[in-house]
Coordinates of N, CA and C in Angstrom, one line a residue:
X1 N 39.0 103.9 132.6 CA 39.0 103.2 131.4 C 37.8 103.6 130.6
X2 N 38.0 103.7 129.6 CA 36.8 104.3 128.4 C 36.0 102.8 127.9
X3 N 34.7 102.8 128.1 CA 34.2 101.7 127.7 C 34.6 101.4 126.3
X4 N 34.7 101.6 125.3 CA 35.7 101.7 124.1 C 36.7 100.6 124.1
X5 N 37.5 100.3 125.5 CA 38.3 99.7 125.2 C 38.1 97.9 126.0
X6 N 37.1 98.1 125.9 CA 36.3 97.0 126.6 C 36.7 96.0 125.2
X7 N 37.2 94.6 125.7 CA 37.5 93.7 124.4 C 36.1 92.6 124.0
X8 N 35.1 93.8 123.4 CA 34.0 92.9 122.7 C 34.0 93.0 121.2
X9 N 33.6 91.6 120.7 CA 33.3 92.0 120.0 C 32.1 92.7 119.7
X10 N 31.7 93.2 117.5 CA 31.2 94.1 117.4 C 29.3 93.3 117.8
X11 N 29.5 92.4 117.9 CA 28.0 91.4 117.6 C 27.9 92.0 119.3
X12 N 28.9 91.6 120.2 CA 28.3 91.5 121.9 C 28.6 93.0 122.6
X13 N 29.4 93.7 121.9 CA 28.8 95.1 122.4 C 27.6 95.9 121.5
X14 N 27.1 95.3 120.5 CA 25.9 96.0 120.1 C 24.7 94.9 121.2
X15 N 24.7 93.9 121.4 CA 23.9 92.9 122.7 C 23.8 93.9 123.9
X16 N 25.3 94.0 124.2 CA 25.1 95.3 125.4 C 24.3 96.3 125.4
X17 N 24.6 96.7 124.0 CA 23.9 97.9 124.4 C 22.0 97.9 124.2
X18 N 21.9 96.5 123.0 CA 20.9 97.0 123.2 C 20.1 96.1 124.5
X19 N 21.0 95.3 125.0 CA 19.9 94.9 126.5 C 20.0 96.2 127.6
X20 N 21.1 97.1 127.4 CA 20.6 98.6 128.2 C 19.5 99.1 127.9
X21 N 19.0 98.9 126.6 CA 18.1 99.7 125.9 C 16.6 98.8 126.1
X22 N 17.1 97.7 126.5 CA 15.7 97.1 126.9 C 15.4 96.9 128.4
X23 N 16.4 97.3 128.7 CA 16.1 97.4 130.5 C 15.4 98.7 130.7
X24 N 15.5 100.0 130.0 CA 15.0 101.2 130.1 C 13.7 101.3 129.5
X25 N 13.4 100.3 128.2 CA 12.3 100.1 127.4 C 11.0 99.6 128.6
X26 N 11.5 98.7 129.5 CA 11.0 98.0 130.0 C 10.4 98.2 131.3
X27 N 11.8 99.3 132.2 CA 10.8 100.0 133.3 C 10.1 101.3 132.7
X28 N 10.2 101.4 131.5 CA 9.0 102.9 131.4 C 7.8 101.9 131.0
X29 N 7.7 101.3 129.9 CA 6.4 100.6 130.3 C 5.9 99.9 131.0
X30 N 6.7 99.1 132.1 CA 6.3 98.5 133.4 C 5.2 100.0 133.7
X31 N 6.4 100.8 134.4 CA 5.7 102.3 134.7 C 4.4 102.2 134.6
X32 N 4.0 103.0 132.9 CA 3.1 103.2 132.6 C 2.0 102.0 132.3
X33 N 2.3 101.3 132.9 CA 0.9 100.3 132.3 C 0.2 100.4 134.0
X34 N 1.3 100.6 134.8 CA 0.8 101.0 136.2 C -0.5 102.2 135.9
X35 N -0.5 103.0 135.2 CA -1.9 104.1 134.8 C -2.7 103.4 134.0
X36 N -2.2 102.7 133.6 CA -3.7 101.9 132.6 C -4.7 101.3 133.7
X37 N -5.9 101.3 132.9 CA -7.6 101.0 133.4 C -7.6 99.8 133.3
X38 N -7.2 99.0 132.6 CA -7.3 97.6 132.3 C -6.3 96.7 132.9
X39 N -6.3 95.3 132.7 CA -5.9 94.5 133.4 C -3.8 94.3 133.0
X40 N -3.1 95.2 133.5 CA -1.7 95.0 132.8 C -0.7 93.9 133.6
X41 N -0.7 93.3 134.2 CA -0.2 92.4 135.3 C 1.0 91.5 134.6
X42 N 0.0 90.9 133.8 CA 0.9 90.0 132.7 C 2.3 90.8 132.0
X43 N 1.7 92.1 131.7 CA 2.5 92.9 130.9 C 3.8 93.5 131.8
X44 N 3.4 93.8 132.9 CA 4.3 94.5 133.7 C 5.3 93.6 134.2
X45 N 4.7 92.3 134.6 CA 5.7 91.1 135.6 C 6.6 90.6 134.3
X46 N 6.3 90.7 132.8 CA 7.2 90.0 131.7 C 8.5 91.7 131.9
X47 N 7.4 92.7 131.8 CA 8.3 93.8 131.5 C 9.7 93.9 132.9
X48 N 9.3 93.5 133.9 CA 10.1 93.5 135.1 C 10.9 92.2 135.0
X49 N 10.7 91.4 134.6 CA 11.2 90.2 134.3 C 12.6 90.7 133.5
X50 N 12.4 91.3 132.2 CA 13.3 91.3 131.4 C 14.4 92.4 131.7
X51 N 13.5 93.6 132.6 CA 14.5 94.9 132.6 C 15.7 93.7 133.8
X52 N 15.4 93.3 134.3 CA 16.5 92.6 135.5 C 17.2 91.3 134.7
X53 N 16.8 90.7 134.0 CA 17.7 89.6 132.8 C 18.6 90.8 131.9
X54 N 18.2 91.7 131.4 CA 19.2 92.5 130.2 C 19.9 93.2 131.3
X55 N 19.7 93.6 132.6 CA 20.4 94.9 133.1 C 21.9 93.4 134.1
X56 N 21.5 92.5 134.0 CA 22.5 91.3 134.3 C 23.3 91.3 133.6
X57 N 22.4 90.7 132.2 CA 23.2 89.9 131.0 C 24.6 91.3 130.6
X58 N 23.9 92.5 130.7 CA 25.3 93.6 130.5 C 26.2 93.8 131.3
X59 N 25.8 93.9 132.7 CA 26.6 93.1 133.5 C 27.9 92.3 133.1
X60 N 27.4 91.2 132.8 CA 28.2 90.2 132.8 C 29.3 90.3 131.6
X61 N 28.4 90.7 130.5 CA 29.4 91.0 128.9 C 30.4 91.9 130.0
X62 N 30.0 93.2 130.5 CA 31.2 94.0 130.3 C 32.2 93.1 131.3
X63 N 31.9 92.4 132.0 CA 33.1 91.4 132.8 C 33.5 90.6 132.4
X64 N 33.2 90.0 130.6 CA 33.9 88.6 129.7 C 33.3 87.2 130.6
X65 N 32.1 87.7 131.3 CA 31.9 86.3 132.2 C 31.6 85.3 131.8
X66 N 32.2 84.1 132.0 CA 31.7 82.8 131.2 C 30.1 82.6 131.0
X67 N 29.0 83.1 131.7 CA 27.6 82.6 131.7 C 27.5 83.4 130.4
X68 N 27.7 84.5 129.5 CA 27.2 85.2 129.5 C 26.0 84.7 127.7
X69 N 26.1 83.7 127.7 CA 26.1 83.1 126.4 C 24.5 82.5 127.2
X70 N 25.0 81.7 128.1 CA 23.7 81.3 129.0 C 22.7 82.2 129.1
X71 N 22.5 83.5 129.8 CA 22.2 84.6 130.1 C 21.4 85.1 128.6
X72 N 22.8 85.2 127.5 CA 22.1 85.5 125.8 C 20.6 85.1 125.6
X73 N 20.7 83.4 126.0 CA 19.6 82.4 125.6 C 18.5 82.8 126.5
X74 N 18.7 83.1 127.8 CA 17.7 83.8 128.5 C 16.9 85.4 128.5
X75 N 17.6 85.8 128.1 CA 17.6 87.2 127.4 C 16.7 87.2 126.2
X76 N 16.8 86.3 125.3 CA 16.4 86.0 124.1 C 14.6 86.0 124.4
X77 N 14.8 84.6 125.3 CA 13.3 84.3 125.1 C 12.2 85.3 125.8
X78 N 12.9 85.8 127.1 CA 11.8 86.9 128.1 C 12.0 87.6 126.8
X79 N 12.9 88.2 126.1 CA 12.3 89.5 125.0 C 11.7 88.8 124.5
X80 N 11.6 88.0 123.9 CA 10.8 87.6 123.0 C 9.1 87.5 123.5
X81 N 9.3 86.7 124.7 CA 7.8 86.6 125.5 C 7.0 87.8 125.5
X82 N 8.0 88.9 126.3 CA 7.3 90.2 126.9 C 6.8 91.1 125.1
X83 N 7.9 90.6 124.2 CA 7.5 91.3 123.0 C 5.6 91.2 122.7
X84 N 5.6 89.7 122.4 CA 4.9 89.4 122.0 C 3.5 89.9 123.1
X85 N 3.4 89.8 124.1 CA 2.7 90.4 125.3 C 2.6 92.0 125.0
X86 N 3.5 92.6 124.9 CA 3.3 93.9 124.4 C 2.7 94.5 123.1
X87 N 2.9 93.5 122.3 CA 2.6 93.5 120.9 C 0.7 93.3 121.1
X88 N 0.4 92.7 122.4 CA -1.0 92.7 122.3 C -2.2 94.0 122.7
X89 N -1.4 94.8 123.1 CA -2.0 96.4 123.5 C -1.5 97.4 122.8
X90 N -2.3 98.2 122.8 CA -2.7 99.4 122.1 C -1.4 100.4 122.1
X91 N -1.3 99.9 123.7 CA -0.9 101.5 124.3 C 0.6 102.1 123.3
X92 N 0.9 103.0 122.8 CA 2.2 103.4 122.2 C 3.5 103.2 123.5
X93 N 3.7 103.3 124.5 CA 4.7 102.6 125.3 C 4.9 101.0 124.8
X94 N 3.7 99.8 125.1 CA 3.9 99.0 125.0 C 4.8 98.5 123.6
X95 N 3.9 99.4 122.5 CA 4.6 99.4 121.0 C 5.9 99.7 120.8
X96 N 6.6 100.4 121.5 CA 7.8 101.1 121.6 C 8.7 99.7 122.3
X97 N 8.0 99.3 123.1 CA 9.0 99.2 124.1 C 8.7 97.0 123.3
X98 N 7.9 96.5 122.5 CA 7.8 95.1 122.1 C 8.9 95.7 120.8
X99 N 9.1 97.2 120.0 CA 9.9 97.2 119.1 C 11.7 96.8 119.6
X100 N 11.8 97.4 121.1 CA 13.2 97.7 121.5 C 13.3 95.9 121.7
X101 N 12.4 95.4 122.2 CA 12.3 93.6 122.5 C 12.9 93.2 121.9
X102 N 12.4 93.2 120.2 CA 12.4 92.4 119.4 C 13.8 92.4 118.9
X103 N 14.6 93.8 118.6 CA 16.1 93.8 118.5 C 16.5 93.3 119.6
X104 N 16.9 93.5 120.8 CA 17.5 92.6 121.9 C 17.5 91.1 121.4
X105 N 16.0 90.9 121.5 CA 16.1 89.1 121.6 C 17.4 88.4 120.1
X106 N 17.1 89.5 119.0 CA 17.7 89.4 117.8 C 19.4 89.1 117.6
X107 N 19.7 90.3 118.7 CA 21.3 90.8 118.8 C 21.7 89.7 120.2
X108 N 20.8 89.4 121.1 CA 21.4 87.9 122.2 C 21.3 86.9 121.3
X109 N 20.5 86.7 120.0 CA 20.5 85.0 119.5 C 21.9 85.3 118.5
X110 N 21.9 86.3 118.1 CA 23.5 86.6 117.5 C 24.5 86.4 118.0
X111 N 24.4 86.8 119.4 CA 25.7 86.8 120.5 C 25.9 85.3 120.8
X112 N 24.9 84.7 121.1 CA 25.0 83.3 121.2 C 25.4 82.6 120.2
X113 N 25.3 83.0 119.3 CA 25.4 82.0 118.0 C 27.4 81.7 117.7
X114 N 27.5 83.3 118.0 CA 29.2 83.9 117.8 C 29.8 83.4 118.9
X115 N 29.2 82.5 120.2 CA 30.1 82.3 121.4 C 29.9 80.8 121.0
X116 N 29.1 79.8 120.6 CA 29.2 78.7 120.4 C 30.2 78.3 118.9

């Protein structure tokens, strides 16, 4: 079956994809904060936090699962958290990866909005 024919709408397969996009956002800068000199702990446990909520929440969209609206609202706020957490360092990973946040959290409060 061609994911194509997956019955989402256009609001919760752009949610899909981009909570893929933040689960990937999230273990590279998890990763790399592991090389940083300074204290990344905060940054890493939000960033691991979210790659395992978005790499669910897509999960569940492509199964039509009832939570998945639940999951949206959760999805929402860790991006949003870990954004803002990322948004507090320098490093150009962090920057990259609080930019991919900030659409996720954007496209789950959308998704949620279109399931209520």
């Amino acid at each position: 079956m061609a994911l194509s024919e997956l019955d989402l709408s256009d609001d919760a397969a752009e949610c899909m994809d981009n909570c893929l996009e933040a689960m990937q956002a999230c273990e590279w800068c998890a990763d790399r904060c592991l090389d940083e000199d300074m204290d990344m702990a905060k940054c890493i446990r939000l960033c691991r936090d979210v790659a395992d909520l978005t790499s669910e929440h897509a999960r569940f969209m492509a199964r039509n699962s009832n939570y998945s609206a639940e999951l949206a609202e959760a999805c929402a706020g860790a991006c949003e958290e870990c954004a803002e957490e990322c948004r507090r360092h320098d490093q150009d990973h962090c920057q990259v990866c609080a930019d991919v946040l900030e659409d996720c959290a954007e496209s789950c409060r959308r998704m949620m909005q279109q399931a209520s």
